[in-house]
Coordinates of C-alpha atoms and ligand atoms in Angstrom, one line a residue:
X1 CA -21.3 -87.7 10.4
X2 CA -19.8 -85.4 7.7
X3 CA -21.6 -82.4 6.4
X4 CA -21.0 -80.6 3.1
X5 CA -22.7 -78.2 0.7
X6 CA -23.8 -79.0 -2.8
X7 CA -24.5 -76.2 -5.3
X8 CA -25.5 -77.8 -8.7
X9 CA -25.8 -80.9 -10.8
X10 CA -28.2 -82.7 -8.5
X11 CA -28.8 -85.6 -10.9
X12 CA -25.1 -86.3 -11.2
X13 CA -24.1 -86.1 -7.5
X14 CA -22.4 -89.2 -6.3
X15 CA -24.6 -90.0 -3.4
X16 CA -26.8 -92.9 -2.4
X17 CA -29.9 -90.8 -2.0
X18 CA -31.6 -87.5 -3.0
X19 CA -34.4 -86.0 -0.9
X20 CA -37.0 -84.0 -2.7
X21 CA -40.0 -82.1 -1.3
X22 CA -43.4 -82.4 -2.9
X23 CA -46.3 -80.0 -2.3
X24 CA -49.9 -81.1 -1.8
X25 CA -50.7 -79.5 -5.1
X26 CA -48.3 -82.0 -6.7
X27 CA -46.2 -79.3 -8.2
X28 CA -42.5 -80.0 -8.7
X29 CA -39.8 -77.6 -7.5
X30 CA -36.9 -76.6 -9.7
X31 CA -34.8 -79.3 -8.2
X32 CA -37.4 -82.0 -8.4
X33 CA -38.0 -81.0 -12.0
X34 CA -34.3 -81.4 -12.9
X35 CA -34.4 -84.9 -11.4
X36 CA -37.7 -85.7 -13.1
X37 CA -36.4 -84.7 -16.6
X38 CA -33.2 -86.7 -16.0
X39 CA -35.4 -89.7 -15.0
X40 CA -37.6 -89.4 -18.1
X41 CA -40.7 -88.0 -16.3
X42 CA -41.1 -90.8 -13.7
X43 CA -41.9 -88.4 -10.9
X44 CA -44.6 -86.5 -12.8
X45 CA -46.2 -89.8 -13.7
X46 CA -46.2 -91.0 -10.1
X47 CA -47.7 -87.8 -8.9
X48 CA -50.3 -87.8 -11.6
X49 CA -51.5 -91.2 -10.4
X50 CA -52.0 -89.6 -7.0
X51 CA -49.6 -92.0 -5.3
X52 CA -47.9 -89.4 -3.2
X53 CA -50.2 -86.7 -1.9
X54 CA -47.4 -84.6 -0.3
X55 CA -48.9 -84.4 3.1
X56 CA -46.6 -83.2 5.9
X57 CA -44.7 -86.0 7.6
X58 CA -45.3 -88.5 4.7
X59 CA -42.4 -90.0 2.8
X60 CA -41.9 -92.4 -0.1
X61 CA -38.7 -94.2 -1.0
X62 CA -38.1 -94.7 -4.7
X63 CA -35.3 -97.0 -6.0
X64 CA -33.3 -97.0 -9.2
X65 CA -34.8 -94.2 -11.1
X66 CA -33.1 -94.1 -14.5
X67 CA -30.8 -91.2 -15.5
X68 CA -29.6 -90.1 -12.1
X69 CA -26.5 -91.1 -10.1
X70 CA -28.3 -91.7 -6.8
X71 CA -29.8 -95.2 -6.4
X72 CA -32.6 -93.9 -4.2
X73 CA -34.9 -90.9 -4.1
X74 CA -36.9 -90.0 -1.0
X75 CA -40.0 -87.9 -1.5
X76 CA -41.1 -85.9 1.5
X77 CA -44.4 -84.1 1.9
X78 CA -44.4 -80.3 2.2
X79 CA -48.1 -79.7 2.7
X80 CA -49.9 -76.8 1.1
X81 CA -47.7 -74.4 -0.8
X82 CA -49.3 -71.3 0.7
X83 CA -48.4 -72.5 4.2
X84 CA -44.9 -73.4 3.4
X85 CA -42.4 -72.1 5.9
X86 CA -39.6 -73.1 8.2
X87 CA -41.8 -75.3 10.3
X88 CA -43.0 -77.4 7.3
X89 CA -39.4 -77.5 6.0
X90 CA -38.2 -78.9 9.3
X91 CA -41.0 -81.4 9.5
X92 CA -40.3 -82.6 5.9
X93 CA -36.6 -83.0 6.4
X94 CA -37.1 -84.7 9.7
X95 CA -39.6 -87.2 8.2
X96 CA -37.1 -87.9 5.4
X97 CA -34.3 -88.5 7.9
X98 CA -36.5 -90.9 9.9
X99 CA -37.1 -92.9 6.8
X100 CA -33.5 -92.8 5.8
X101 CA -32.5 -94.0 9.3
X102 CA -34.3 -97.3 8.6
X103 CA -32.3 -98.0 5.4
X104 CA -28.6 -98.7 4.6
X105 CA -28.2 -95.4 2.8
X106 CA -24.7 -94.0 3.6
X107 CA -24.9 -90.6 1.9
X108 CA -27.7 -88.2 1.1
X109 CA -28.2 -84.9 -0.7
X110 CA -31.0 -82.7 0.6
X111 CA -32.8 -80.9 -2.2
X112 CA -36.0 -79.9 -0.5
X113 CA -37.4 -76.6 -1.6
X114 CA -36.3 -73.9 0.8
X115 CA -38.5 -71.4 2.5
X116 CA -38.1 -67.7 2.0
X117 CA -34.6 -66.7 3.2
X118 CA -36.1 -64.3 5.7
X119 CA -37.7 -67.3 7.4
X120 CA -34.7 -69.6 7.0
X121 CA -31.4 -68.0 5.9
X122 CA -28.3 -70.0 4.8
X123 CA -26.8 -70.2 8.3
X124 CA -30.0 -71.5 9.9
X125 CA -30.6 -73.8 6.9
X126 CA -27.2 -75.4 7.4
X127 CA -27.8 -75.6 11.1
X128 CA -31.3 -77.2 10.6
X129 CA -29.9 -79.8 8.1
X130 CA -27.2 -80.9 10.5
X131 CA -29.3 -80.7 13.7
X132 CA -32.2 -82.6 12.3
X133 CA -30.1 -85.2 10.5
X134 CA -28.1 -86.1 13.6
X135 CA -31.0 -85.7 16.0
X136 CA -33.3 -88.1 14.1
X137 CA -30.6 -90.8 14.0
X138 CA -30.3 -90.6 17.8
X139 CA -30.8 -94.0 19.4
X140 CA -31.3 -94.6 23.1
X141 CA -28.4 -96.5 24.5
X142 CA -30.7 -99.0 26.0
X143 CA -30.0 -102.0 28.2
X144 CA -32.0 -104.5 26.1
X145 CA -30.3 -107.9 25.9
X146 CA -31.7 -109.1 22.6
X147 CA -29.9 -108.6 19.3
X148 CA -29.3 -104.9 18.7
X149 CA -30.8 -103.5 15.5
X150 CA -28.0 -102.2 13.1
X151 CA -27.2 -98.6 13.7
X152 CA -28.0 -96.3 10.8
X153 CA -25.5 -96.4 8.0
X154 CA -25.6 -92.7 7.1
X155 CA -22.3 -90.9 7.1
X156 CA -22.4 -88.0 4.7
X157 CA -25.0 -85.3 4.3
X158 CA -24.9 -82.7 1.5
X159 CA -27.0 -79.6 2.0
X160 CA -28.4 -77.6 -0.8
X161 CA -29.2 -76.0 -3.1
X162 CA -27.0 -73.2 -2.0
X163 CA -26.0 -70.2 -4.0
X164 CA -22.2 -69.4 -4.2
X165 CA -22.7 -66.4 -2.0
X166 CA -24.3 -68.6 0.7
X167 CA -21.7 -71.3 0.9
X168 CA -19.8 -69.9 3.8
X169 CA -22.8 -69.2 5.9
X170 CA -24.3 -72.7 5.2
X171 CA -21.0 -74.3 6.1
X172 CA -20.9 -72.5 9.4
X173 CA -24.5 -73.5 10.0
X174 CA -23.6 -77.1 9.3
X175 CA -20.7 -77.0 11.7
X176 CA -22.8 -75.4 14.5
X177 CA -25.7 -77.8 13.9
X178 CA -23.3 -80.8 14.2
X179 CA -21.9 -79.4 17.4
X180 CA -25.4 -78.7 18.8
X181 CA -26.7 -82.1 18.1
X182 CA -23.5 -83.7 19.5
X183 CA -24.1 -81.7 22.7
X184 CA -27.8 -82.7 22.7
X185 CA -26.7 -86.3 22.5
X186 CA -24.6 -85.8 25.7
X187 CA -27.7 -84.4 27.4
X188 CA -30.0 -87.2 26.1
X189 CA -27.6 -90.0 26.9
X190 CA -27.3 -88.7 30.5
X191 CA -31.0 -88.1 31.0
X192 CA -32.1 -91.5 29.5
X193 CA -29.9 -93.4 31.9
X194 CA -31.7 -95.0 34.9
X195 CA -31.4 -93.3 38.3
X196 CA -29.4 -96.2 39.6
X197 CA -26.7 -95.6 37.0
X198 CA -26.9 -91.8 36.7
X199 CA -26.2 -90.8 40.3
X200 CA -24.7 -87.4 41.4
X201 CA -21.3 -89.1 41.4
X202 CA -21.8 -90.4 37.9
X203 CA -22.9 -87.0 36.6
X204 CA -19.7 -85.4 38.1
X205 CA -17.5 -88.1 36.6
X206 CA -19.1 -87.4 33.2
X207 CA -18.5 -83.7 33.6
X208 CA -14.9 -84.5 34.4
X209 CA -14.6 -86.7 31.3
X210 CA -16.0 -84.0 29.0
X211 CA -13.7 -81.4 30.5
X212 CA -10.7 -83.7 29.8
X213 CA -11.6 -83.7 26.1
X214 CA -11.5 -79.9 25.7
X215 CA -8.4 -77.8 26.6
X216 CA -10.6 -74.7 27.2
X217 CA -12.6 -76.4 30.0
X218 CA -11.7 -76.6 33.6
X219 CA -13.6 -78.6 36.1
X220 CA -14.0 -78.7 39.8
X221 CA -16.1 -81.1 41.8
X222 CA -17.2 -80.3 45.3
X223 CA -17.9 -83.4 47.4
X224 CA -20.1 -83.4 50.5
X225 CA -17.5 -82.0 52.9
X226 CA -16.7 -79.2 50.4
X227 CA -20.4 -78.5 50.0
X228 CA -20.7 -78.3 53.8
X229 CA -17.9 -75.8 53.8
X230 CA -19.8 -73.7 51.4
X231 CA -22.7 -73.8 53.9
X232 CA -25.2 -75.0 51.3
X233 CA -27.7 -76.0 53.9
X234 CA -30.7 -76.2 51.4
X235 CA -28.9 -78.5 49.0
X236 CA -27.7 -80.7 51.9
X237 CA -31.3 -80.8 53.3
X238 CA -32.5 -82.3 50.0
X239 CA -29.6 -84.7 49.8
X240 CA -29.6 -86.0 53.4
X241 CA -32.3 -88.6 52.9
X242 CA -30.3 -90.4 50.2
X243 CA -27.5 -92.9 50.5
X244 CA -26.0 -91.3 47.4
X245 CA -23.6 -88.4 48.3
X246 CA -24.2 -85.1 46.6
X247 CA -21.9 -83.4 44.1
X248 CA -21.6 -79.8 43.1
X249 CA -20.1 -79.5 39.6
X250 CA -18.2 -76.4 38.4
X251 CA -17.3 -76.3 34.7
X252 CA -15.6 -73.3 33.2
X253 CA -14.9 -72.4 29.5
X254 CA -12.3 -69.7 29.0
X255 CA -12.8 -68.2 25.6
X256 CA -12.5 -64.5 25.4
X257 CA -10.6 -62.4 27.9
X258 CA -10.0 -64.1 31.2
X259 CA -11.4 -61.2 33.3
X260 CA -14.6 -60.6 31.4
X261 CA -17.8 -61.2 33.4
X262 CA -19.0 -64.7 32.4
X263 CA -22.4 -66.1 31.6
X264 CA -23.2 -68.5 34.4
X265 CA -25.5 -71.5 33.6
X266 CA -27.0 -73.2 36.7
X267 CA -28.6 -76.7 36.3
X268 CA -30.9 -78.7 38.4
X269 CA -29.3 -82.1 38.7
X270 CA -31.8 -84.2 40.7
X271 CA -30.8 -87.6 39.5
X272 CA -34.0 -89.0 40.9
X273 CA -36.9 -87.2 42.5
X274 CA -39.1 -89.5 44.7
X275 CA -40.5 -86.4 46.3
X276 CA -38.8 -87.3 49.6
X277 CA -41.1 -87.6 52.6
X278 CA -43.7 -85.7 50.6
X279 CA -43.6 -88.8 48.4
X280 CA -44.9 -88.6 44.9
X281 CA -47.7 -90.8 43.5
X282 CA -46.5 -94.0 41.8
X283 CA -47.9 -93.3 38.3
X284 CA -45.0 -92.2 36.1
X285 CA -42.6 -91.7 39.0
X286 CA -40.0 -93.4 36.9
X287 CA -39.9 -90.2 34.7
X288 CA -38.3 -88.4 37.7
X289 CA -35.0 -89.9 36.5
X290 CA -35.2 -87.0 34.0
X291 CA -35.1 -84.5 36.8
X292 CA -31.4 -83.9 36.1
X293 CA -32.2 -82.7 32.6
X294 CA -31.3 -79.0 33.4
X295 CA -28.0 -80.1 34.8
X296 CA -27.3 -82.3 31.8
X297 CA -28.2 -79.3 29.5
X298 CA -25.6 -77.2 31.3
X299 CA -23.0 -79.9 30.8
X300 CA -24.0 -80.2 27.2
X301 CA -23.8 -76.4 26.7
X302 CA -20.3 -76.2 28.2
X303 CA -19.3 -79.0 25.8
X304 CA -20.8 -76.9 23.0
X305 CA -19.0 -73.6 23.7
X306 CA -15.8 -75.6 24.1
X307 CA -16.3 -77.5 20.8
X308 CA -17.1 -74.3 18.9
X309 CA -14.3 -72.4 20.8
X310 CA -16.7 -69.5 21.3
X311 CA -14.9 -66.3 22.4
X312 CA -16.9 -66.1 25.6
X313 CA -16.4 -66.9 29.2
X314 CA -19.0 -69.4 30.4
X315 CA -19.4 -71.1 33.8
X316 CA -21.6 -74.1 34.3
X317 CA -22.8 -75.1 37.8
X318 CA -24.7 -78.3 38.4
X319 CA -26.2 -79.1 41.8
X320 CA -26.4 -82.9 41.7
X321 CA -28.4 -84.7 44.4
X322 CA -30.9 -87.6 44.8
X323 CA -34.2 -86.8 46.6
X324 CA -35.1 -89.8 48.8
X325 CA -37.3 -90.5 51.8
X326 CA -34.6 -92.2 53.9
X327 CA -34.5 -92.2 57.7
X328 CA -32.3 -89.2 57.7
X329 CA -34.5 -87.3 55.2
X330 CA -35.6 -83.8 55.7
X331 CA -39.2 -83.5 57.0
X332 CA -42.0 -81.1 56.3
X333 CA -41.6 -78.2 58.7
X334 CA -37.8 -78.6 59.0
X335 CA -35.9 -75.4 58.6
X336 CA -32.7 -75.1 56.5
X337 CA -30.2 -72.3 56.3
X338 CA -29.2 -71.5 52.8
X339 CA -25.7 -70.5 51.7
X340 CA -27.0 -66.9 51.5
X341 CA -27.9 -67.0 55.2
X342 CA -31.6 -66.9 54.6
X343 CA -33.7 -69.5 56.3
X344 CA -36.3 -71.7 54.6
X345 CA -39.2 -73.6 56.0
X346 CA -39.4 -76.8 54.0
X347 CA -43.1 -77.4 53.9
X348 CA -43.0 -79.8 51.0
X349 CA -39.9 -81.9 50.4
X350 CA -41.0 -82.4 46.8
X351 CA -40.2 -78.8 46.1
X352 CA -36.5 -79.7 46.2
X353 CA -35.3 -78.2 42.9
X354 CA -35.6 -74.7 44.2
X355 CA -33.7 -75.6 47.3
X356 CA -30.7 -76.9 45.5
X357 CA -30.9 -74.0 43.0
X358 CA -31.0 -71.5 45.8
X359 CA -27.5 -72.5 47.0
X360 CA -26.2 -72.9 43.4
X361 CA -27.5 -69.4 42.4
X362 CA -25.8 -68.0 45.5
X363 CA -22.5 -69.7 44.5
X364 CA -22.8 -67.9 41.1
X365 CA -22.2 -64.6 42.7
X366 CA -18.5 -65.1 43.1
X367 CA -18.0 -65.0 39.4
X368 CA -19.5 -61.5 39.1
X369 CA -21.5 -62.7 36.2
X370 CA -22.8 -60.8 33.2
X371 CA -25.9 -63.0 33.3
X372 CA -27.1 -66.0 35.3
X373 CA -29.5 -68.5 33.7
X374 CA -30.8 -71.5 35.6
X375 CA -32.3 -74.5 33.8
X376 CA -34.6 -76.8 35.7
X377 CA -37.4 -79.3 35.5
X378 CA -38.9 -77.3 38.3
X379 CA -42.7 -77.5 38.4
X380 CA -45.5 -79.6 37.1
X381 CA -47.4 -76.3 37.2
X382 CA -45.3 -75.0 34.3
X383 CA -46.2 -78.0 32.3
X384 CA -49.9 -77.4 33.0
X385 CA -49.5 -73.7 32.0
X386 CA -47.6 -74.2 28.8
X387 CA -47.9 -77.8 27.8
X388 CA -45.0 -79.3 25.9
X389 CA -44.4 -76.7 23.3
X390 CA -42.7 -73.9 25.3
X391 CA -40.6 -73.8 28.3
X392 CA -41.4 -71.1 30.9
X393 CA -39.0 -68.2 31.1
X394 CA -38.9 -66.0 34.2
X395 CA -36.5 -63.7 36.0
X396 CA -35.6 -60.2 37.0
X397 CA -34.2 -58.8 33.8
X398 CA -36.5 -58.2 30.9
X399 CA -33.6 -57.7 28.5
X400 CA -32.1 -61.0 29.3
X401 CA -35.5 -62.7 29.1
X402 CA -36.1 -61.2 25.7
X403 CA -32.8 -62.5 24.5
X404 CA -33.8 -66.0 25.6
X405 CA -37.2 -65.8 24.0
X406 CA -35.7 -64.7 20.7
X407 CA -33.0 -67.3 20.9
X408 CA -35.7 -69.9 21.4
X409 CA -37.6 -68.7 18.3
X410 CA -34.5 -68.9 16.1
X411 CA -33.5 -72.3 17.5
X412 CA -37.0 -73.7 17.2
X413 CA -36.8 -74.5 20.9
X414 CA -39.2 -71.9 22.2
X415 CA -39.8 -70.4 25.6
X416 CA -42.5 -68.1 26.9
X417 CA -42.3 -65.4 29.5
X418 CA -44.4 -65.7 32.7
X419 CA -44.8 -62.6 34.9
X420 CA -42.9 -62.7 38.2
X421 CA -44.3 -59.6 39.8
X422 CA -43.8 -58.8 43.5
X423 CA -47.2 -60.2 44.6
X424 CA -46.2 -63.8 44.0
X425 CA -43.5 -63.7 46.7
X426 CA -46.2 -63.1 49.3
X427 CA -47.5 -66.6 48.8
X428 CA -44.2 -67.9 50.3
X429 CA -44.8 -66.4 53.8
X430 CA -43.8 -68.5 56.8
X431 CA -44.4 -68.0 60.5
X432 CA -41.2 -69.8 61.3
X433 CA -38.5 -68.9 58.8
X434 CA -37.6 -66.2 56.3
X435 CA -40.0 -67.9 53.9
X436 CA -41.4 -71.3 52.9
X437 CA -40.4 -73.4 49.9
X438 CA -43.9 -73.6 48.5
X439 CA -46.6 -71.0 47.7
X440 CA -49.7 -73.0 47.1
X441 CA -51.2 -74.4 43.9
X442 CA -52.0 -71.2 42.2
X443 CA -49.3 -69.8 39.9
X444 CA -47.0 -72.7 41.0
X445 CA -44.4 -72.1 38.2
X446 CA -44.2 -68.4 39.1
X447 CA -44.0 -68.8 42.9
X448 CA -41.2 -71.2 42.3
X449 CA -39.4 -68.5 40.4
X450 CA -40.3 -66.0 43.1
X451 CA -38.5 -68.3 45.5
X452 CA -35.4 -68.3 43.3
X453 CA -35.7 -64.5 43.1
X454 CA -34.9 -64.4 46.8
X455 CA -31.4 -65.6 46.0
X456 CA -30.7 -63.6 42.8
X457 CA -31.2 -60.1 44.0
X458 CA -28.6 -57.8 42.3
X459 CA -27.9 -60.4 39.6
X460 CA -29.1 -60.3 36.0
X461 CA -31.0 -63.5 36.2
X462 CA -33.3 -65.7 34.2
X463 CA -34.9 -69.0 34.9
X464 CA -36.0 -71.6 32.4
X465 CA -38.6 -74.1 33.7
X466 CA -38.2 -77.0 31.3
X467 CA -40.5 -79.5 33.0
X468 CA -42.7 -79.7 30.0
X469 CA -40.1 -79.9 27.2
X470 CA -37.0 -81.7 28.5
X471 CA -38.4 -85.2 28.0
X472 CA -41.4 -87.0 26.5
X473 CA -43.5 -89.6 28.2
X474 CA -45.7 -92.3 26.7
X475 CA -44.6 -94.5 23.8
X476 CA -41.8 -92.1 22.8
X477 CA -40.5 -91.8 26.3
X478 CA -37.1 -90.3 26.4
X479 CA -35.0 -87.1 26.7
X480 CA -35.6 -84.5 23.9
X481 CA -32.2 -82.7 24.4
X482 CA -34.0 -79.4 25.0
X483 CA -33.3 -76.6 25.8
X484 CA -29.7 -77.1 24.6
X485 CA -30.6 -75.6 21.2
X486 CA -32.0 -72.5 22.8
X487 CA -28.9 -72.1 25.1
X488 CA -26.6 -72.7 22.1
X489 CA -28.3 -70.0 20.1
X490 CA -28.2 -67.6 23.1
X491 CA -24.5 -68.2 23.6
X492 CA -23.6 -68.1 19.9
X493 CA -25.3 -64.7 19.7
X494 CA -23.6 -63.4 22.8
X495 CA -20.2 -64.5 21.4
X496 CA -21.0 -62.6 18.1
X497 CA -21.7 -59.3 19.9
Ligands
BES1 N1 -39.3 -82.4 39.5 C1 -40.6 -81.9 39.9 C2 -41.3 -81.1 38.8 C3 -41.8 -81.9 37.7 C4 -43.1 -82.5 37.8 C5 -41.1 -82.1 36.5 C6 -43.6 -83.2 36.7 C7 -41.6 -82.8 35.5 C8 -42.9 -83.3 35.6 C9 -40.4 -81.0 41.1 O1 -39.3 -81.3 41.9 C10 -41.6 -81.0 41.9 O2 -41.9 -82.1 42.4 N2 -42.3 -80.0 42.0 C11 -43.6 -79.9 42.7 C12 -43.6 -78.6 43.5 C13 -44.8 -78.5 44.4 C14 -44.5 -79.5 45.6 C15 -44.9 -77.1 44.9 C16 -44.7 -80.0 41.7 O3 -44.6 -79.5 40.6 O4 -45.6 -80.7 42.0
MN2 MN1 -39.9 -82.7 43.4
ZN3 ZN1 -37.8 -82.3 41.1

């Protein structure tokens, strides 16, 4: 898809479609007014009849208005004027795009009223236009055998209105937004695949393919013998019950100076989580194919920094395993020795994410990182605590956590800090090993982070628990592509420093 800026002459723009925002009060914005007067007052008439109440999320497609170039106009509801802000703008644009995705429209000019520039500046406006346009046209690459519906026809999006002084920032926003949604698509495609296709080997092959496309990316894949050499006993304990061999993926983007301390992203890549011997209940176990979402977000983020050629050194590590209850599977009470040398009593084989992350986080040390961020669908408890609107953000460095929280707000991919104070680690006590891999039901998201904290001492480390936001269940079941927008914003800001 191609993104451009438009600055004036909406009624004479050579596009298939114009998108206008309408408030609940029925008032026309400057842009809508110009279209209305070109079209001989048709919009005012329609609104006066009460046919389009302007409620958020509602759209109306009008065809062949006289006096304007575009053959279609999409009206999209902005809600009450006094509540108008970035959130309602996003909702309106996204609803319009969903409607446009069902048509054969090939080019569209956005002319929705814009919120105050403090709430949505030119750069984030451009980014939102591109991100939402591409994101709402995303289609699951399904394995249905019937006739495929036609894919959306849209090819060009013009963002506006933009003042002359804002053109450059808007164009940069459009470029970044396009790259972010392309990277999100990588994450979503990987996560939506079934577990029998997206295995650890498959994930590694995809990482290799992405690295091939970008000259700044290097890739190294550790197979099982190499993982054994690294003494990743916790990762291997999780993997040993599966017929699928594990993979440890190392991606590196070399922007910036070669010897600068990198940001290291660490992803949980459990391609299917049955729970192992501590087997999960059947309801919605299929959703555990999404348990590699953190790993996929890391691969997506490396694609992003390479595509944008960010002047930054970034390393992506993905621990890819399948958690199965095979005859060789690890059992409750078994003790594993991590790469760090610390021993872990595995009381619950379903707390596998933290085990593979423990070894991956230890591996991060060799890069002498400026910051380490792990991304994982780690606990149901985090989903219970925060629902589906924020990921959980924890760690040992309040500055880094604050950076992530702020990136999440800007990217509309929010995260919320949970407190990992010393007391929580006490819940991990074991009589038989250095500590156990579970800490009871209470504060489950935090005790998981406290466990990871045992492997990140001396590092600047943050942990994103994305169990509640990386995918949706129910009728809309599928990957959301989060938290790639948050990570993108964090990395773009780091690169600008
Ligand atoms: N992958 C799950 C966490 C999860 C649960 C993600 C639900 C998304 C939705 C993780 O491996 C897990 O099973 N965690 C256990 C930990 C418990 C055994 C301490 C959990 O949350 O129940
Ligand atoms: Mn599990
Ligand atoms: Zn899991």
